[in-house]
JSON list of C-alpha atoms in Angstrom, two decimals:
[
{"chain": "A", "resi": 137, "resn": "UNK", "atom": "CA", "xyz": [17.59, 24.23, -2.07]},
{"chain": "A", "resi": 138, "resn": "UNK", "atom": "CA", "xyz": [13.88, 23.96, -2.09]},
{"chain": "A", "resi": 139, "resn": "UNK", "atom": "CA", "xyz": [11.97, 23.15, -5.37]},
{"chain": "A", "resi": 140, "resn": "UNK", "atom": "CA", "xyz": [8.59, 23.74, -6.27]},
{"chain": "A", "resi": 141, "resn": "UNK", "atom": "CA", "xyz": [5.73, 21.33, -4.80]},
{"chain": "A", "resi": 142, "resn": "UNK", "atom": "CA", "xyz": [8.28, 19.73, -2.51]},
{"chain": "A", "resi": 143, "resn": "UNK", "atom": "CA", "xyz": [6.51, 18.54, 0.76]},
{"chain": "A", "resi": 144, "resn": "UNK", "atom": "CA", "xyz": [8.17, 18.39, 3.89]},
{"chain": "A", "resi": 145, "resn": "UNK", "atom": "CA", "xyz": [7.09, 17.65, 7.68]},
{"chain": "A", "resi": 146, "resn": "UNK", "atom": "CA", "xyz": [8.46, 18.40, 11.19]},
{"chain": "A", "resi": 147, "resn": "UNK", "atom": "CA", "xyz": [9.56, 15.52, 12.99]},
{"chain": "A", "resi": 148, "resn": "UNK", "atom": "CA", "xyz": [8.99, 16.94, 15.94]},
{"chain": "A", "resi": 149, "resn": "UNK", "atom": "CA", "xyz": [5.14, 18.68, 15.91]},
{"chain": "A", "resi": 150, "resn": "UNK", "atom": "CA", "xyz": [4.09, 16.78, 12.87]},
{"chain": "A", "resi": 151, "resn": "UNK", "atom": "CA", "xyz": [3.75, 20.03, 10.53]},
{"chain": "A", "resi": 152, "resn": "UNK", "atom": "CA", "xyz": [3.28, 19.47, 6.90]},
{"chain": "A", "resi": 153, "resn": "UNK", "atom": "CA", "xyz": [4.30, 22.10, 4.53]},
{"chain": "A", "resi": 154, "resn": "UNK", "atom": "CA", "xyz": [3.97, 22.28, 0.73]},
{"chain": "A", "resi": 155, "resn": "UNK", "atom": "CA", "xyz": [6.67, 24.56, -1.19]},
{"chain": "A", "resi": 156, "resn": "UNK", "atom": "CA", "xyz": [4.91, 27.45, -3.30]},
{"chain": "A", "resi": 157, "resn": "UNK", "atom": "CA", "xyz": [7.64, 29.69, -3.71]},
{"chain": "A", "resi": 158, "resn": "UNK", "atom": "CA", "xyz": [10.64, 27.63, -4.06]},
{"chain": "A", "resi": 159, "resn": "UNK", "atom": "CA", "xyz": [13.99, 29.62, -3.02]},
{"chain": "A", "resi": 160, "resn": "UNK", "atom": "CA", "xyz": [17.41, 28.83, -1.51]},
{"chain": "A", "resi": 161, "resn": "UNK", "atom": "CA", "xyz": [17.73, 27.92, 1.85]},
{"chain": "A", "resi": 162, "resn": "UNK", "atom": "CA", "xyz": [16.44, 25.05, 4.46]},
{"chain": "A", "resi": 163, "resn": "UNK", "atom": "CA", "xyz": [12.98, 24.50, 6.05]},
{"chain": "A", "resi": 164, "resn": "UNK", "atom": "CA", "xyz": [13.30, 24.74, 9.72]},
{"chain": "A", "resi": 165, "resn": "UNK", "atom": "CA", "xyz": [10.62, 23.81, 12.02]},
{"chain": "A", "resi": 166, "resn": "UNK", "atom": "CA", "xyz": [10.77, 22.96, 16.38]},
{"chain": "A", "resi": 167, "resn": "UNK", "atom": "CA", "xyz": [14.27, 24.34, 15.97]},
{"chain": "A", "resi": 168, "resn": "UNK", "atom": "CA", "xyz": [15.69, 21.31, 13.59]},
{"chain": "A", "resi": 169, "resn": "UNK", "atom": "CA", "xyz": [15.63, 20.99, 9.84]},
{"chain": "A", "resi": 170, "resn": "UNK", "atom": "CA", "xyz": [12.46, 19.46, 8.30]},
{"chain": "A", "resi": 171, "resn": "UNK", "atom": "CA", "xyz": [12.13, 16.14, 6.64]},
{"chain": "A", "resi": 172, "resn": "UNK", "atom": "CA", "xyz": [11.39, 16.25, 2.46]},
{"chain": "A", "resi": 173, "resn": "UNK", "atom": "CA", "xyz": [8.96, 13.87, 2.11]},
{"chain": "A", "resi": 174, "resn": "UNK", "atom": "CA", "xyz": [9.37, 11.54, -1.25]},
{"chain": "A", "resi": 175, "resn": "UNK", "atom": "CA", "xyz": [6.12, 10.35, -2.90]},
{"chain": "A", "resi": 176, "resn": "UNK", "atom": "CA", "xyz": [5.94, 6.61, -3.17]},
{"chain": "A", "resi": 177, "resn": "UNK", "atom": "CA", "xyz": [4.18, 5.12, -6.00]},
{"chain": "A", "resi": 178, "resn": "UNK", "atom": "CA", "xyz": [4.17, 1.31, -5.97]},
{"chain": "A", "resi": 179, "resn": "UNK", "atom": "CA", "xyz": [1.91, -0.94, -3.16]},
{"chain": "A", "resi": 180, "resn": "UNK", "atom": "CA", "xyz": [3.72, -3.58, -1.53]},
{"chain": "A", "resi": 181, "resn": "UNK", "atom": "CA", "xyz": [1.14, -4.09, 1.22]},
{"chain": "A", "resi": 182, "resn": "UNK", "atom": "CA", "xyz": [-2.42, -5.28, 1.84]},
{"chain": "A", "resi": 183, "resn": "UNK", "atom": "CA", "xyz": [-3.06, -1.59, 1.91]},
{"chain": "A", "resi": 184, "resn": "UNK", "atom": "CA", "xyz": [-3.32, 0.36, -1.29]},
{"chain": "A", "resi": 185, "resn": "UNK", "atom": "CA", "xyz": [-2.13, 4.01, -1.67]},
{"chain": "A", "resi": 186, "resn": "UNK", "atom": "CA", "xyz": [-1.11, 4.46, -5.08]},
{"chain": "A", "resi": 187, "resn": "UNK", "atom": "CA", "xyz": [-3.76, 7.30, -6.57]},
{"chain": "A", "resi": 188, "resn": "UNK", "atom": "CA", "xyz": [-5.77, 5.82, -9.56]},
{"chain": "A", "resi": 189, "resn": "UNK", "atom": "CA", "xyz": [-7.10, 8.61, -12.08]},
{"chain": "A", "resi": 190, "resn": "UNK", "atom": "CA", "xyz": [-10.25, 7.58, -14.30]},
{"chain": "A", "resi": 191, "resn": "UNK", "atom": "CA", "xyz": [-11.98, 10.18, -16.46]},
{"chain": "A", "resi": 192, "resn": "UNK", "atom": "CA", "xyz": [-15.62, 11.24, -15.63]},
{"chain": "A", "resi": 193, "resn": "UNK", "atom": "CA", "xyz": [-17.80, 13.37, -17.52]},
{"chain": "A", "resi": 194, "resn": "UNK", "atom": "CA", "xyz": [-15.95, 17.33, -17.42]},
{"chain": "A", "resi": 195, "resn": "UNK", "atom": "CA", "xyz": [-13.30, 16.20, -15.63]},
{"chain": "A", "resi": 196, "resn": "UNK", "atom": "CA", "xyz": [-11.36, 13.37, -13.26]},
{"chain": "A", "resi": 197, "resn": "UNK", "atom": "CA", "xyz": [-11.98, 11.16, -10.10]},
{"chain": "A", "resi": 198, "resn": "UNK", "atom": "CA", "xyz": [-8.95, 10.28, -7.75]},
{"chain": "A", "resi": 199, "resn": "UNK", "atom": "CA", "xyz": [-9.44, 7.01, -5.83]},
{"chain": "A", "resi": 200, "resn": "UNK", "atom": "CA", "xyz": [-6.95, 6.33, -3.23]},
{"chain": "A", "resi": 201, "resn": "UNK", "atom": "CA", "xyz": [-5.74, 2.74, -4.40]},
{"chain": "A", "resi": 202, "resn": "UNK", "atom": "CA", "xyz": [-7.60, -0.18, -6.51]},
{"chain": "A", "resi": 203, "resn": "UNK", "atom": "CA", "xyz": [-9.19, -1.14, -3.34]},
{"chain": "A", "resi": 204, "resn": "UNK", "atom": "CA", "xyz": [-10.57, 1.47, -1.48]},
{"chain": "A", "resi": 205, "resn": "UNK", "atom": "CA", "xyz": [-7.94, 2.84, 1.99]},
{"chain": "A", "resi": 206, "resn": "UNK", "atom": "CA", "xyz": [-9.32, 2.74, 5.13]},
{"chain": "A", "resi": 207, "resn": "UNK", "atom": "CA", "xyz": [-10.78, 5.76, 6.97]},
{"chain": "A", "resi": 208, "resn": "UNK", "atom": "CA", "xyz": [-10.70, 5.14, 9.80]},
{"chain": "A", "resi": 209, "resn": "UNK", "atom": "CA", "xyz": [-10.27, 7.26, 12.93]},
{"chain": "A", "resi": 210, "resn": "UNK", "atom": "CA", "xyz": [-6.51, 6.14, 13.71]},
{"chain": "A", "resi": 211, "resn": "UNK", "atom": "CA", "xyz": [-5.93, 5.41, 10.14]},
{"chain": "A", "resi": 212, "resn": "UNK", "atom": "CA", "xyz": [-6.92, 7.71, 6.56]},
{"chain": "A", "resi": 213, "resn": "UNK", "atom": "CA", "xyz": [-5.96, 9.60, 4.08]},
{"chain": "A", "resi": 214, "resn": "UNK", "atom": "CA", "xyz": [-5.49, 13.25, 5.12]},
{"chain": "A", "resi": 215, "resn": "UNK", "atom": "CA", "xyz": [-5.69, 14.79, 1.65]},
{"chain": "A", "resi": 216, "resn": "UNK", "atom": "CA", "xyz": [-5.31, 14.20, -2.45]},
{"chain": "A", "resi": 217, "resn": "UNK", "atom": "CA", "xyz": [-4.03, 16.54, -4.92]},
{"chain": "A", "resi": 218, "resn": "UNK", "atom": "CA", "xyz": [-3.58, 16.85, -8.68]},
{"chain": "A", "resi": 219, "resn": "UNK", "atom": "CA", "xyz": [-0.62, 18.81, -10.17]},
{"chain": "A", "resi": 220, "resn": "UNK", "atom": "CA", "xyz": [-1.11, 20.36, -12.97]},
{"chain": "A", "resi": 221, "resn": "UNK", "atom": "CA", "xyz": [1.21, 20.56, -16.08]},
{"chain": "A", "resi": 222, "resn": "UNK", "atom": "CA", "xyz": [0.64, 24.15, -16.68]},
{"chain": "A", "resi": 223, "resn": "UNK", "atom": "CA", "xyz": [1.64, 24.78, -13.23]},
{"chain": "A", "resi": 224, "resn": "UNK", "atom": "CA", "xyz": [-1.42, 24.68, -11.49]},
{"chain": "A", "resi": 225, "resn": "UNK", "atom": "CA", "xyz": [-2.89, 22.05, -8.46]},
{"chain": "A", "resi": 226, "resn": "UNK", "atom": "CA", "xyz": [-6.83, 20.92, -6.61]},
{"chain": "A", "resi": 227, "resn": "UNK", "atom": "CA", "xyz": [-6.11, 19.62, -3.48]},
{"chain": "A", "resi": 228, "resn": "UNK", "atom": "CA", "xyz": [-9.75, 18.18, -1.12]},
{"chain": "A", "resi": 229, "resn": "UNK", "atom": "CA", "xyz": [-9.08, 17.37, 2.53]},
{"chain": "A", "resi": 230, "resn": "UNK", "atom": "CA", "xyz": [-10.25, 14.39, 3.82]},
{"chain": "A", "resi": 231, "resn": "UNK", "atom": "CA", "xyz": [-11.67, 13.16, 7.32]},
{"chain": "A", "resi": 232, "resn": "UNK", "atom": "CA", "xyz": [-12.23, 9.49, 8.63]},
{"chain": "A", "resi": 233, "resn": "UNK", "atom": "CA", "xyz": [-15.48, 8.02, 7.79]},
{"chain": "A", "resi": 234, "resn": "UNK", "atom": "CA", "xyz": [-15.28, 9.70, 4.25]},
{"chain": "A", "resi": 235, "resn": "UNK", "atom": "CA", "xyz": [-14.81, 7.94, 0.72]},
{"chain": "A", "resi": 236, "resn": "UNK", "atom": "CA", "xyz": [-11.03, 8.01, -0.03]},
{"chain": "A", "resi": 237, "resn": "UNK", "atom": "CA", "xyz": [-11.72, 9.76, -3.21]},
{"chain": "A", "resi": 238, "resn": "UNK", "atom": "CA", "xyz": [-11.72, 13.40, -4.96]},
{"chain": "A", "resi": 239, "resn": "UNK", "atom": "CA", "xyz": [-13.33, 14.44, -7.80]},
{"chain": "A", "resi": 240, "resn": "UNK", "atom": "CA", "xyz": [-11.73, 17.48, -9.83]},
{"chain": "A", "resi": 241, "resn": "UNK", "atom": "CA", "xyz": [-12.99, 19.47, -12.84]},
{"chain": "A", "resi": 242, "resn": "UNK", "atom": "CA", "xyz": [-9.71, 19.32, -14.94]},
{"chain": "A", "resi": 243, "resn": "UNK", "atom": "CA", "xyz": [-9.25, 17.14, -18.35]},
{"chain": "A", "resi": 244, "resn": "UNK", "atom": "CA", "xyz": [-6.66, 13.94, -17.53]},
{"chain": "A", "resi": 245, "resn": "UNK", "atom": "CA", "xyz": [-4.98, 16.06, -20.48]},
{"chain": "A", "resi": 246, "resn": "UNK", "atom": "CA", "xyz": [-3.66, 18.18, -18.16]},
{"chain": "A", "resi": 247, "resn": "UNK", "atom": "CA", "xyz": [-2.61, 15.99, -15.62]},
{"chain": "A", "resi": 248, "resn": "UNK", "atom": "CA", "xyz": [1.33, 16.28, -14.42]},
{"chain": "A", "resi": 249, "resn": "UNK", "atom": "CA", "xyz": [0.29, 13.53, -11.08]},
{"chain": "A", "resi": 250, "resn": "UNK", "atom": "CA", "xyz": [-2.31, 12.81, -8.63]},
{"chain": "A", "resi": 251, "resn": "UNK", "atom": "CA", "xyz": [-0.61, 12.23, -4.82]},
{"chain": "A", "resi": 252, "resn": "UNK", "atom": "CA", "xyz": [-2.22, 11.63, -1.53]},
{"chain": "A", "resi": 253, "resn": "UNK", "atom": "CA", "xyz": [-1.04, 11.58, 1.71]},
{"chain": "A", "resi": 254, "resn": "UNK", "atom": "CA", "xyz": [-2.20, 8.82, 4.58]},
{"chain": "A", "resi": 255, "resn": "UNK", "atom": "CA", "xyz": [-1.43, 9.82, 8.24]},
{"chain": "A", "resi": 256, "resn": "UNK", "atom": "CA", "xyz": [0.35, 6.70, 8.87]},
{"chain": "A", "resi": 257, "resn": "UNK", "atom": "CA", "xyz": [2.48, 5.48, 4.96]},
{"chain": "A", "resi": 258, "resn": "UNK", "atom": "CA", "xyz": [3.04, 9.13, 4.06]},
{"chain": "A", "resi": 259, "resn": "UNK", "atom": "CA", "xyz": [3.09, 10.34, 1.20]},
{"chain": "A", "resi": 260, "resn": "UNK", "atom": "CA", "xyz": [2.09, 8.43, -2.40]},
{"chain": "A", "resi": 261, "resn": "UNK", "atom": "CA", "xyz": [1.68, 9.69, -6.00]},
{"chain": "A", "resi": 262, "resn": "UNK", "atom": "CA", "xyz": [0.67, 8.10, -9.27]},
{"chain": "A", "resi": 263, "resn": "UNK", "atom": "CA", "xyz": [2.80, 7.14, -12.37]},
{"chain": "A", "resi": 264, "resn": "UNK", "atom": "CA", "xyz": [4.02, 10.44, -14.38]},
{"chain": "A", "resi": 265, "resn": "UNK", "atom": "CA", "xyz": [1.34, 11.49, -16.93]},
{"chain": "A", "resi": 266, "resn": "UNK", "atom": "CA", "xyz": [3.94, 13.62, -18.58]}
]
C-alpha cells in the first residue's frame, strides 16, 4: 500500500514519482514494480546532503548540507521540498550551476521536514520538526 508523500523511482527509465493520492495497490513503471525511495538524514561522506532550515525574515531558507553540494553538471541536487504539517508542501527545482538552496514563505512553525533529492545519493530529509 502506498502512503502519502512516498517517493518512488523506476529502475529502469529513471522516473521519479511523488504519491498525492495515496491508495492500495503497487507502482508499476517499464513493466516492473517501482523502487520506494527512503529519505536519509545523517552525512557520512565528504559530501553533505542533510537539508538545514534557518529562519529568514517571512519565512525559511533550505540549504542543501552545512557545506554547500556540488552542482555540477554530472553531479546536483535535482530538487528541495518542505512538507508541511497541515498537509501542505513548496517544492523549487534545481539545475547545475545554481546555489543548492530554496527559499520558502512558510513560518519554521509549520514545518513537518525539508528533503532534497541529489541525482547521484538519492534522496535526504532533515530531522522531524514534529
Amino acid at each position: 500500500m502506498v502512503e502519502l508523500n512516498q517517493v518512488y523511482k523506476c529502475s529502469v527509465c529513471g522516473n521519479i514519482v511523488q504519491v498525492v493520492h495515496a491508495s492500495i495497490g503497487t507502482l508499476v513503471c517499464c513493466g516492473k514494480p517501482m523502487e520506494l525511495l527512503s529519505a536519509k538524514d545523517a552525512d557520512a561522506g565528504l559530501e553533505k546532503h542533510v537539508p538545514v532550515i534557518e529562519a529568514r525574515g517571512d519565512g525559511i531558507l533550505v540549504k542543501v548540507g552545512d557545506v554547500p553540494h556540488p552542482m555540477e553538471e554530472k553531479h546536483w541536487i535535482e530538487w528541495i521540498e518542505v512538507l508541511l504539517k497541515g498537509g501542505g508542501s513548496f517544492r523549487k527545482f534545481l539545475k547545475p550551476g545554481m546555489k543548492p538552496e530554496a527559499e520558502f514563505p512558510v513560518k519554521p512553525s509549520e514545518i513537518l521536514l525539508a528533503r532534497e533529492y541529489c541525482n547521484i545519493h538519492g534522496l535526504w530529509k532533515s530531522k522531524s520538526r514534529a
